[in-house]
Amino acid sequence: MSISENINNYLKQIGDHVTLVAVSKTKPQEDIQEAYNAGQRVFGENKAQEMTAKYEALPKDIKWHMIGHLQRNKVKYIAPYVSLVHSVDSIRLLKEINKEAKKNNRIINCLLQVYIAKEESKFGLDESEVIDLIENTLPELKNIKIAGLMGMATNTQNQATIENEFNGLATFFEGLKSNQFKDSTAFQTLSMGMSGDYSLAIACGSNMVRIGSAIFGTRNYKH
Ligand SMILES: *Cc1c(COP(=O)(O)O)cnc(C)c1O
């Protein structure tokens, strides 16, 4: 199947209320252009400089999403144009994004990445850190809009484990939405689900899926 056939199939499968982020990390610009020509406008990358090079070369109506762990000294590269940062995993990072957003006279949309997996290596905040950040840090960050949450399930074949993690994040999301964010129109996005688990994620309440290898083919190197 071609990239454009894959895009069309996924758009059909996930339905209107779920946003497809086509994860193009490590893939050449031609592949992104092909997906673009099929109508795809939202692309996810995990390296600031790689995303910026692609941003500069490709059509300007593409929405670029940063989905990978972001170092604070790289924020300046993406602040002028990034559409959504999925991977806010510390207060220090959020403050840096706010600073660079202000320099660029922008408000940057962010998702808080919540740690839901059993693996030690995964980045993210736990629930109490999220609540602390929202209540104590966010009020002073005028150039940040928190648009929702992002999570990555454990990399396992065990569907019950994944389902449990997705349901936990969905419950936390709904709780924040009706409490801390009850007056926010921005807090709407629950980003969960990748190539291997997106349909389960949608069943658990995801409204944004990040699909890479199932659209563009397997990557040559891992990050
Ligand atoms: C690479 C990546 C994806 C996409 O993974 P696939 O399994 O190729 O669909 C999704 N989310 C994040 C955070 C990633 O780093």
PDB file of C-alpha atoms and ligand atoms in Angstrom:
ATOM      1  CA  MET A   1       0.000   0.000   0.000  1.00  0.00           C
ATOM      2  CA  SER A   2       1.167   3.488  -0.794  1.00  0.00           C
ATOM      3  CA  ILE A   3       1.455   6.317   1.721  1.00  0.00           C
ATOM      4  CA  SER A   4      -1.571   8.077   0.227  1.00  0.00           C
ATOM      5  CA  GLU A   5      -3.683   4.899   0.379  1.00  0.00           C
ATOM      6  CA  ASN A   6      -2.645   4.466   4.013  1.00  0.00           C
ATOM      7  CA  ILE A   7      -3.597   8.047   4.839  1.00  0.00           C
ATOM      8  CA  ASN A   8      -7.013   7.621   3.251  1.00  0.00           C
ATOM      9  CA  ASN A   9      -7.611   4.313   5.020  1.00  0.00           C
ATOM     10  CA  TYR A  10      -6.679   5.677   8.442  1.00  0.00           C
ATOM     11  CA  LEU A  11      -8.730   8.845   7.999  1.00  0.00           C
ATOM     12  CA  LYS A  12     -11.736   6.667   7.152  1.00  0.00           C
ATOM     13  CA  GLN A  13     -11.141   4.256  10.050  1.00  0.00           C
ATOM     14  CA  ILE A  14     -10.649   6.777  12.831  1.00  0.00           C
ATOM     15  CA  GLY A  15     -13.662   8.929  11.959  1.00  0.00           C
ATOM     16  CA  ASP A  16     -14.336  12.645  12.142  1.00  0.00           C
ATOM     17  CA  HIS A  17     -13.896  13.294  15.843  1.00  0.00           C
ATOM     18  CA  VAL A  18     -10.352  11.849  16.017  1.00  0.00           C
ATOM     19  CA  THR A  19      -7.340  13.787  14.690  1.00  0.00           C
ATOM     20  CA  LEU A  20      -4.683  11.825  12.826  1.00  0.00           C
ATOM     21  CA  VAL A  21      -1.108  12.884  13.532  1.00  0.00           C
ATOM     22  CA  ALA A  22       1.039  11.306  10.818  1.00  0.00           C
ATOM     23  CA  VAL A  23       4.341  10.555  12.564  1.00  0.00           C
ATOM     24  CA  SER A  24       7.005  11.274   9.965  1.00  0.00           C
ATOM     25  CA  LYS A  25      10.150  11.175  12.142  1.00  0.00           C
ATOM     26  CA  THR A  26      13.196   9.833  10.255  1.00  0.00           C
ATOM     27  CA  LYS A  27      11.209   9.859   6.991  1.00  0.00           C
ATOM     28  CA  PRO A  28      12.229  11.964   3.982  1.00  0.00           C
ATOM     29  CA  GLN A  29      10.412  15.092   2.844  1.00  0.00           C
ATOM     30  CA  GLU A  30       9.079  13.289  -0.240  1.00  0.00           C
ATOM     31  CA  ASP A  31       7.092  10.933   1.995  1.00  0.00           C
ATOM     32  CA  ILE A  32       5.558  13.874   3.853  1.00  0.00           C
ATOM     33  CA  GLN A  33       4.763  15.597   0.573  1.00  0.00           C
ATOM     34  CA  GLU A  34       2.986  12.441  -0.623  1.00  0.00           C
ATOM     35  CA  ALA A  35       0.869  12.315   2.537  1.00  0.00           C
ATOM     36  CA  TYR A  36       0.208  16.045   2.161  1.00  0.00           C
ATOM     37  CA  ASN A  37      -0.968  15.533  -1.406  1.00  0.00           C
ATOM     38  CA  ALA A  38      -3.420  12.930  -0.061  1.00  0.00           C
ATOM     39  CA  GLY A  39      -4.879  15.621   2.204  1.00  0.00           C
ATOM     40  CA  GLN A  40      -2.932  15.083   5.444  1.00  0.00           C
ATOM     41  CA  ARG A  41      -1.986  18.325   7.215  1.00  0.00           C
ATOM     42  CA  VAL A  42      -0.852  17.271  10.720  1.00  0.00           C
ATOM     43  CA  PHE A  43       2.594  15.720  11.122  1.00  0.00           C
ATOM     44  CA  GLY A  44       4.467  14.579  14.218  1.00  0.00           C
ATOM     45  CA  GLU A  45       8.229  14.684  14.732  1.00  0.00           C
ATOM     46  CA  ASN A  46      10.436  13.928  17.727  1.00  0.00           C
ATOM     47  CA  LYS A  47      13.596  15.942  17.007  1.00  0.00           C
ATOM     48  CA  ALA A  48      13.536  19.739  17.012  1.00  0.00           C
ATOM     49  CA  GLN A  49      16.132  20.317  14.307  1.00  0.00           C
ATOM     50  CA  GLU A  50      14.738  17.639  11.988  1.00  0.00           C
ATOM     51  CA  MET A  51      11.248  19.099  12.361  1.00  0.00           C
ATOM     52  CA  THR A  52      12.529  22.620  11.680  1.00  0.00           C
ATOM     53  CA  ALA A  53      14.316  21.563   8.487  1.00  0.00           C
ATOM     54  CA  LYS A  54      11.109  19.920   7.278  1.00  0.00           C
ATOM     55  CA  TYR A  55       9.036  22.948   8.302  1.00  0.00           C
ATOM     56  CA  GLU A  56      11.287  25.185   6.221  1.00  0.00           C
ATOM     57  CA  ALA A  57      11.153  22.965   3.145  1.00  0.00           C
ATOM     58  CA  LEU A  58       7.503  21.917   3.075  1.00  0.00           C
ATOM     59  CA  PRO A  59       4.135  23.708   2.593  1.00  0.00           C
ATOM     60  CA  LYS A  60       3.377  26.311   5.225  1.00  0.00           C
ATOM     61  CA  ASP A  61      -0.131  25.103   6.037  1.00  0.00           C
ATOM     62  CA  ILE A  62       1.261  21.943   7.645  1.00  0.00           C
ATOM     63  CA  LYS A  63       0.642  21.721  11.390  1.00  0.00           C
ATOM     64  CA  TRP A  64       3.805  20.480  13.091  1.00  0.00           C
ATOM     65  CA  HIS A  65       3.427  18.551  16.334  1.00  0.00           C
ATOM     66  CA  MET A  66       6.392  17.847  18.606  1.00  0.00           C
ATOM     67  CA  ILE A  67       5.731  14.401  20.057  1.00  0.00           C
ATOM     68  CA  GLY A  68       9.123  13.380  21.448  1.00  0.00           C
ATOM     69  CA  HIS A  69      11.050  14.297  24.567  1.00  0.00           C
ATOM     70  CA  LEU A  70      12.073  17.935  24.103  1.00  0.00           C
ATOM     71  CA  GLN A  71      15.257  19.380  25.583  1.00  0.00           C
ATOM     72  CA  ARG A  72      14.938  22.912  26.904  1.00  0.00           C
ATOM     73  CA  ASN A  73      17.796  24.217  24.760  1.00  0.00           C
ATOM     74  CA  LYS A  74      15.938  23.056  21.616  1.00  0.00           C
ATOM     75  CA  VAL A  75      12.677  24.872  22.310  1.00  0.00           C
ATOM     76  CA  LYS A  76      13.901  28.017  20.544  1.00  0.00           C
ATOM     77  CA  TYR A  77      14.085  26.203  17.190  1.00  0.00           C
ATOM     78  CA  ILE A  78      10.431  25.214  17.153  1.00  0.00           C
ATOM     79  CA  ALA A  79       8.796  28.075  19.083  1.00  0.00           C
ATOM     80  CA  PRO A  80       8.207  30.256  15.993  1.00  0.00           C
ATOM     81  CA  TYR A  81       5.957  27.726  14.262  1.00  0.00           C
ATOM     82  CA  VAL A  82       5.093  24.615  16.330  1.00  0.00           C
ATOM     83  CA  SER A  83       1.368  23.919  16.402  1.00  0.00           C
ATOM     84  CA  LEU A  84       1.208  21.566  19.400  1.00  0.00           C
ATOM     85  CA  VAL A  85       3.784  20.167  21.840  1.00  0.00           C
ATOM     86  CA  HIS A  86       2.559  16.744  23.062  1.00  0.00           C
ATOM     87  CA  SER A  87       5.500  15.998  25.289  1.00  0.00           C
ATOM     88  CA  VAL A  88       5.578  18.487  28.157  1.00  0.00           C
ATOM     89  CA  ASP A  89       7.115  16.368  30.904  1.00  0.00           C
ATOM     90  CA  SER A  90       8.432  18.953  33.373  1.00  0.00           C
ATOM     91  CA  ILE A  91       7.655  22.365  34.817  1.00  0.00           C
ATOM     92  CA  ARG A  92      11.072  23.600  33.695  1.00  0.00           C
ATOM     93  CA  LEU A  93      10.291  22.658  30.102  1.00  0.00           C
ATOM     94  CA  LEU A  94       6.885  24.345  30.229  1.00  0.00           C
ATOM     95  CA  LYS A  95       8.482  27.548  31.574  1.00  0.00           C
ATOM     96  CA  GLU A  96      11.010  27.505  28.749  1.00  0.00           C
ATOM     97  CA  ILE A  97       8.251  27.034  26.153  1.00  0.00           C
ATOM     98  CA  ASN A  98       6.418  29.981  27.720  1.00  0.00           C
ATOM     99  CA  LYS A  99       9.556  32.138  27.513  1.00  0.00           C
ATOM    100  CA  GLU A 100      10.182  31.327  23.850  1.00  0.00           C
ATOM    101  CA  ALA A 101       6.496  31.705  22.990  1.00  0.00           C
ATOM    102  CA  LYS A 102       6.581  35.185  24.486  1.00  0.00           C
ATOM    103  CA  LYS A 103       9.689  36.102  22.454  1.00  0.00           C
ATOM    104  CA  ASN A 104       7.799  35.039  19.343  1.00  0.00           C
ATOM    105  CA  ASN A 105       4.658  36.830  20.410  1.00  0.00           C
ATOM    106  CA  ARG A 106       2.736  33.553  20.366  1.00  0.00           C
ATOM    107  CA  ILE A 107       0.645  31.381  22.596  1.00  0.00           C
ATOM    108  CA  ILE A 108       1.848  27.802  22.248  1.00  0.00           C
ATOM    109  CA  ASN A 109      -0.581  24.919  22.646  1.00  0.00           C
ATOM    110  CA  CYS A 110       0.749  22.116  24.837  1.00  0.00           C
ATOM    111  CA  LEU A 111      -0.325  18.704  26.077  1.00  0.00           C
ATOM    112  CA  LEU A 112       0.937  17.441  29.404  1.00  0.00           C
ATOM    113  CA  GLN A 113       2.557  14.040  28.976  1.00  0.00           C
ATOM    114  CA  VAL A 114       1.365  11.709  31.693  1.00  0.00           C
ATOM    115  CA  TYR A 115       3.387   8.680  32.674  1.00  0.00           C
ATOM    116  CA  ILE A 116       1.087   5.653  32.378  1.00  0.00           C
ATOM    117  CA  ALA A 117       3.392   2.828  31.304  1.00  0.00           C
ATOM    118  CA  LYS A 118       5.156   0.246  33.410  1.00  0.00           C
ATOM    119  CA  GLU A 119       8.519   0.874  31.735  1.00  0.00           C
ATOM    120  CA  GLU A 120      11.170   2.827  33.606  1.00  0.00           C
ATOM    121  CA  SER A 121      12.420   4.660  30.547  1.00  0.00           C
ATOM    122  CA  LYS A 122       9.255   6.521  29.599  1.00  0.00           C
ATOM    123  CA  PHE A 123       9.037  10.271  30.175  1.00  0.00           C
ATOM    124  CA  GLY A 124       6.082  11.988  31.750  1.00  0.00           C
ATOM    125  CA  LEU A 125       4.479  13.547  34.793  1.00  0.00           C
ATOM    126  CA  ASP A 126       2.467  11.621  37.339  1.00  0.00           C
ATOM    127  CA  GLU A 127      -1.043  12.703  38.275  1.00  0.00           C
ATOM    128  CA  SER A 128      -0.051  14.676  41.367  1.00  0.00           C
ATOM    129  CA  GLU A 129       2.659  16.537  39.411  1.00  0.00           C
ATOM    130  CA  VAL A 130       0.079  17.432  36.754  1.00  0.00           C
ATOM    131  CA  ILE A 131      -2.301  18.856  39.345  1.00  0.00           C
ATOM    132  CA  ASP A 132       0.508  20.764  41.074  1.00  0.00           C
ATOM    133  CA  LEU A 133       1.630  22.209  37.725  1.00  0.00           C
ATOM    134  CA  ILE A 134      -1.895  23.284  36.792  1.00  0.00           C
ATOM    135  CA  GLU A 135      -2.643  24.879  40.133  1.00  0.00           C
ATOM    136  CA  ASN A 136       0.711  26.446  41.000  1.00  0.00           C
ATOM    137  CA  THR A 137       2.688  27.090  37.820  1.00  0.00           C
ATOM    138  CA  LEU A 138       0.239  27.481  34.965  1.00  0.00           C
ATOM    139  CA  PRO A 139      -1.472  30.679  36.199  1.00  0.00           C
ATOM    140  CA  GLU A 140       1.726  32.687  35.641  1.00  0.00           C
ATOM    141  CA  LEU A 141       2.468  31.259  32.166  1.00  0.00           C
ATOM    142  CA  LYS A 142       0.574  33.661  29.924  1.00  0.00           C
ATOM    143  CA  ASN A 143       1.946  32.314  26.642  1.00  0.00           C
ATOM    144  CA  ILE A 144       0.936  28.684  27.205  1.00  0.00           C
ATOM    145  CA  LYS A 145      -2.381  27.057  26.502  1.00  0.00           C
ATOM    146  CA  ILE A 146      -2.888  23.580  27.918  1.00  0.00           C
ATOM    147  CA  ALA A 147      -4.912  21.749  25.285  1.00  0.00           C
ATOM    148  CA  GLY A 148      -5.040  18.334  26.952  1.00  0.00           C
ATOM    149  CA  LEU A 149      -3.020  15.257  27.855  1.00  0.00           C
ATOM    150  CA  MET A 150      -0.787  12.766  26.077  1.00  0.00           C
ATOM    151  CA  GLY A 151       0.179   9.270  27.153  1.00  0.00           C
ATOM    152  CA  MET A 152       2.029   6.223  25.864  1.00  0.00           C
ATOM    153  CA  ALA A 153       1.010   2.762  26.970  1.00  0.00           C
ATOM    154  CA  THR A 154       3.455   0.016  27.878  1.00  0.00           C
ATOM    155  CA  ASN A 155       4.995  -1.648  24.839  1.00  0.00           C
ATOM    156  CA  THR A 156       3.407  -5.069  25.349  1.00  0.00           C
ATOM    157  CA  GLN A 157       1.184  -7.585  23.589  1.00  0.00           C
ATOM    158  CA  ASN A 158      -1.016  -7.719  26.681  1.00  0.00           C
ATOM    159  CA  GLN A 159      -4.197  -5.909  25.620  1.00  0.00           C
ATOM    160  CA  ALA A 160      -5.571  -5.793  29.158  1.00  0.00           C
ATOM    161  CA  THR A 161      -2.508  -3.896  30.386  1.00  0.00           C
ATOM    162  CA  ILE A 162      -2.758  -1.359  27.569  1.00  0.00           C
ATOM    163  CA  GLU A 163      -6.505  -0.964  28.026  1.00  0.00           C
ATOM    164  CA  ASN A 164      -6.058  -0.410  31.732  1.00  0.00           C
ATOM    165  CA  GLU A 165      -3.467   2.315  31.134  1.00  0.00           C
ATOM    166  CA  PHE A 166      -5.570   4.066  28.475  1.00  0.00           C
ATOM    167  CA  ASN A 167      -8.690   3.936  30.657  1.00  0.00           C
ATOM    168  CA  GLY A 168      -6.748   5.380  33.578  1.00  0.00           C
ATOM    169  CA  LEU A 169      -5.554   8.321  31.495  1.00  0.00           C
ATOM    170  CA  ALA A 170      -9.030   8.897  30.035  1.00  0.00           C
ATOM    171  CA  THR A 171     -10.523   9.007  33.531  1.00  0.00           C
ATOM    172  CA  PHE A 172      -7.858  11.465  34.691  1.00  0.00           C
ATOM    173  CA  PHE A 173      -8.482  13.605  31.579  1.00  0.00           C
ATOM    174  CA  GLU A 174     -12.241  13.722  32.184  1.00  0.00           C
ATOM    175  CA  GLY A 175     -11.690  14.611  35.836  1.00  0.00           C
ATOM    176  CA  LEU A 176      -9.427  17.564  34.975  1.00  0.00           C
ATOM    177  CA  LYS A 177     -11.834  18.660  32.273  1.00  0.00           C
ATOM    178  CA  SER A 178     -14.719  18.926  34.690  1.00  0.00           C
ATOM    179  CA  ASN A 179     -12.706  20.374  37.581  1.00  0.00           C
ATOM    180  CA  GLN A 180      -9.432  22.280  37.046  1.00  0.00           C
ATOM    181  CA  PHE A 181     -10.311  23.066  33.392  1.00  0.00           C
ATOM    182  CA  LYS A 182     -14.065  23.462  33.707  1.00  0.00           C
ATOM    183  CA  ASP A 183     -13.847  27.035  32.424  1.00  0.00           C
ATOM    184  CA  SER A 184     -11.374  26.235  29.646  1.00  0.00           C
ATOM    185  CA  THR A 185     -12.448  25.853  26.047  1.00  0.00           C
ATOM    186  CA  ALA A 186      -8.911  24.729  25.131  1.00  0.00           C
ATOM    187  CA  PHE A 187      -8.645  21.575  27.224  1.00  0.00           C
ATOM    188  CA  GLN A 188     -10.135  19.122  24.702  1.00  0.00           C
ATOM    189  CA  THR A 189      -7.400  16.813  23.443  1.00  0.00           C
ATOM    190  CA  LEU A 190      -6.539  13.330  24.642  1.00  0.00           C
ATOM    191  CA  SER A 191      -3.561  12.137  22.579  1.00  0.00           C
ATOM    192  CA  MET A 192      -3.136   8.396  22.939  1.00  0.00           C
ATOM    193  CA  GLY A 193      -2.648   5.536  20.490  1.00  0.00           C
ATOM    194  CA  MET A 194       0.082   4.614  17.994  1.00  0.00           C
ATOM    195  CA  SER A 195       0.268   2.139  15.078  1.00  0.00           C
ATOM    196  CA  GLY A 196      -0.124  -0.907  17.295  1.00  0.00           C
ATOM    197  CA  ASP A 197      -2.769   0.280  19.725  1.00  0.00           C
ATOM    198  CA  TYR A 198      -4.714   3.148  18.147  1.00  0.00           C
ATOM    199  CA  SER A 199      -8.065   1.354  17.848  1.00  0.00           C
ATOM    200  CA  LEU A 200      -7.977   0.351  21.506  1.00  0.00           C
ATOM    201  CA  ALA A 201      -7.002   3.932  22.382  1.00  0.00           C
ATOM    202  CA  ILE A 202      -9.980   5.341  20.480  1.00  0.00           C
ATOM    203  CA  ALA A 203     -12.293   2.848  22.183  1.00  0.00           C
ATOM    204  CA  CYS A 204     -10.950   4.159  25.511  1.00  0.00           C
ATOM    205  CA  GLY A 205     -11.652   7.807  24.614  1.00  0.00           C
ATOM    206  CA  SER A 206      -8.665   9.058  22.605  1.00  0.00           C
ATOM    207  CA  ASN A 207      -9.396  11.843  20.132  1.00  0.00           C
ATOM    208  CA  MET A 208      -5.878  12.190  18.710  1.00  0.00           C
ATOM    209  CA  VAL A 209      -3.780   9.275  17.458  1.00  0.00           C
ATOM    210  CA  ARG A 210      -0.094   9.359  16.492  1.00  0.00           C
ATOM    211  CA  ILE A 211       0.520   6.866  13.707  1.00  0.00           C
ATOM    212  CA  GLY A 212       3.946   6.440  12.125  1.00  0.00           C
ATOM    213  CA  SER A 213       5.108   3.067  10.873  1.00  0.00           C
ATOM    214  CA  ALA A 214       1.643   1.904   9.774  1.00  0.00           C
ATOM    215  CA  ILE A 215       1.517   4.851   7.358  1.00  0.00           C
ATOM    216  CA  PHE A 216       5.134   5.357   6.290  1.00  0.00           C
ATOM    217  CA  GLY A 217       6.579   1.861   6.831  1.00  0.00           C
ATOM    218  CA  THR A 218       9.060   0.740   9.444  1.00  0.00           C
ATOM    219  CA  ARG A 219      11.775   3.210  10.397  1.00  0.00           C
ATOM    220  CA  ASN A 220      15.415   2.470   9.623  1.00  0.00           C
ATOM    221  CA  TYR A 221      16.637   3.558  13.015  1.00  0.00           C
ATOM    222  CA  LYS A 222      15.021   3.736  16.406  1.00  0.00           C
ATOM    223  CA  HIS A 223      14.857   6.705  18.716  1.00  0.00           C
TER     224      HIS A 223
HETATM  225  C1  LIG B   1       7.354   7.246  17.140  1.00  0.00           C
HETATM  226  C2  LIG B   1       6.208   7.671  17.970  1.00  0.00           C
HETATM  227  C3  LIG B   1       4.884   7.364  17.586  1.00  0.00           C
HETATM  228  C4  LIG B   1       4.537   6.551  16.370  1.00  0.00           C
HETATM  229  O1  LIG B   1       4.883   5.217  16.539  1.00  0.00           O
HETATM  230  P1  LIG B   1       4.430   4.086  15.502  1.00  0.00           P
HETATM  231  O2  LIG B   1       4.455   2.849  16.295  1.00  0.00           O
HETATM  232  O3  LIG B   1       5.421   4.121  14.404  1.00  0.00           O
HETATM  233  O4  LIG B   1       3.069   4.451  15.031  1.00  0.00           O
HETATM  234  C5  LIG B   1       3.864   7.841  18.390  1.00  0.00           C
HETATM  235  N1  LIG B   1       4.106   8.565  19.495  1.00  0.00           N
HETATM  236  C6  LIG B   1       5.349   8.879  19.895  1.00  0.00           C
HETATM  237  C7  LIG B   1       5.540   9.687  21.128  1.00  0.00           C
HETATM  238  C8  LIG B   1       6.445   8.432  19.154  1.00  0.00           C
HETATM  239  O5  LIG B   1       7.682   8.744  19.563  1.00  0.00           O
END
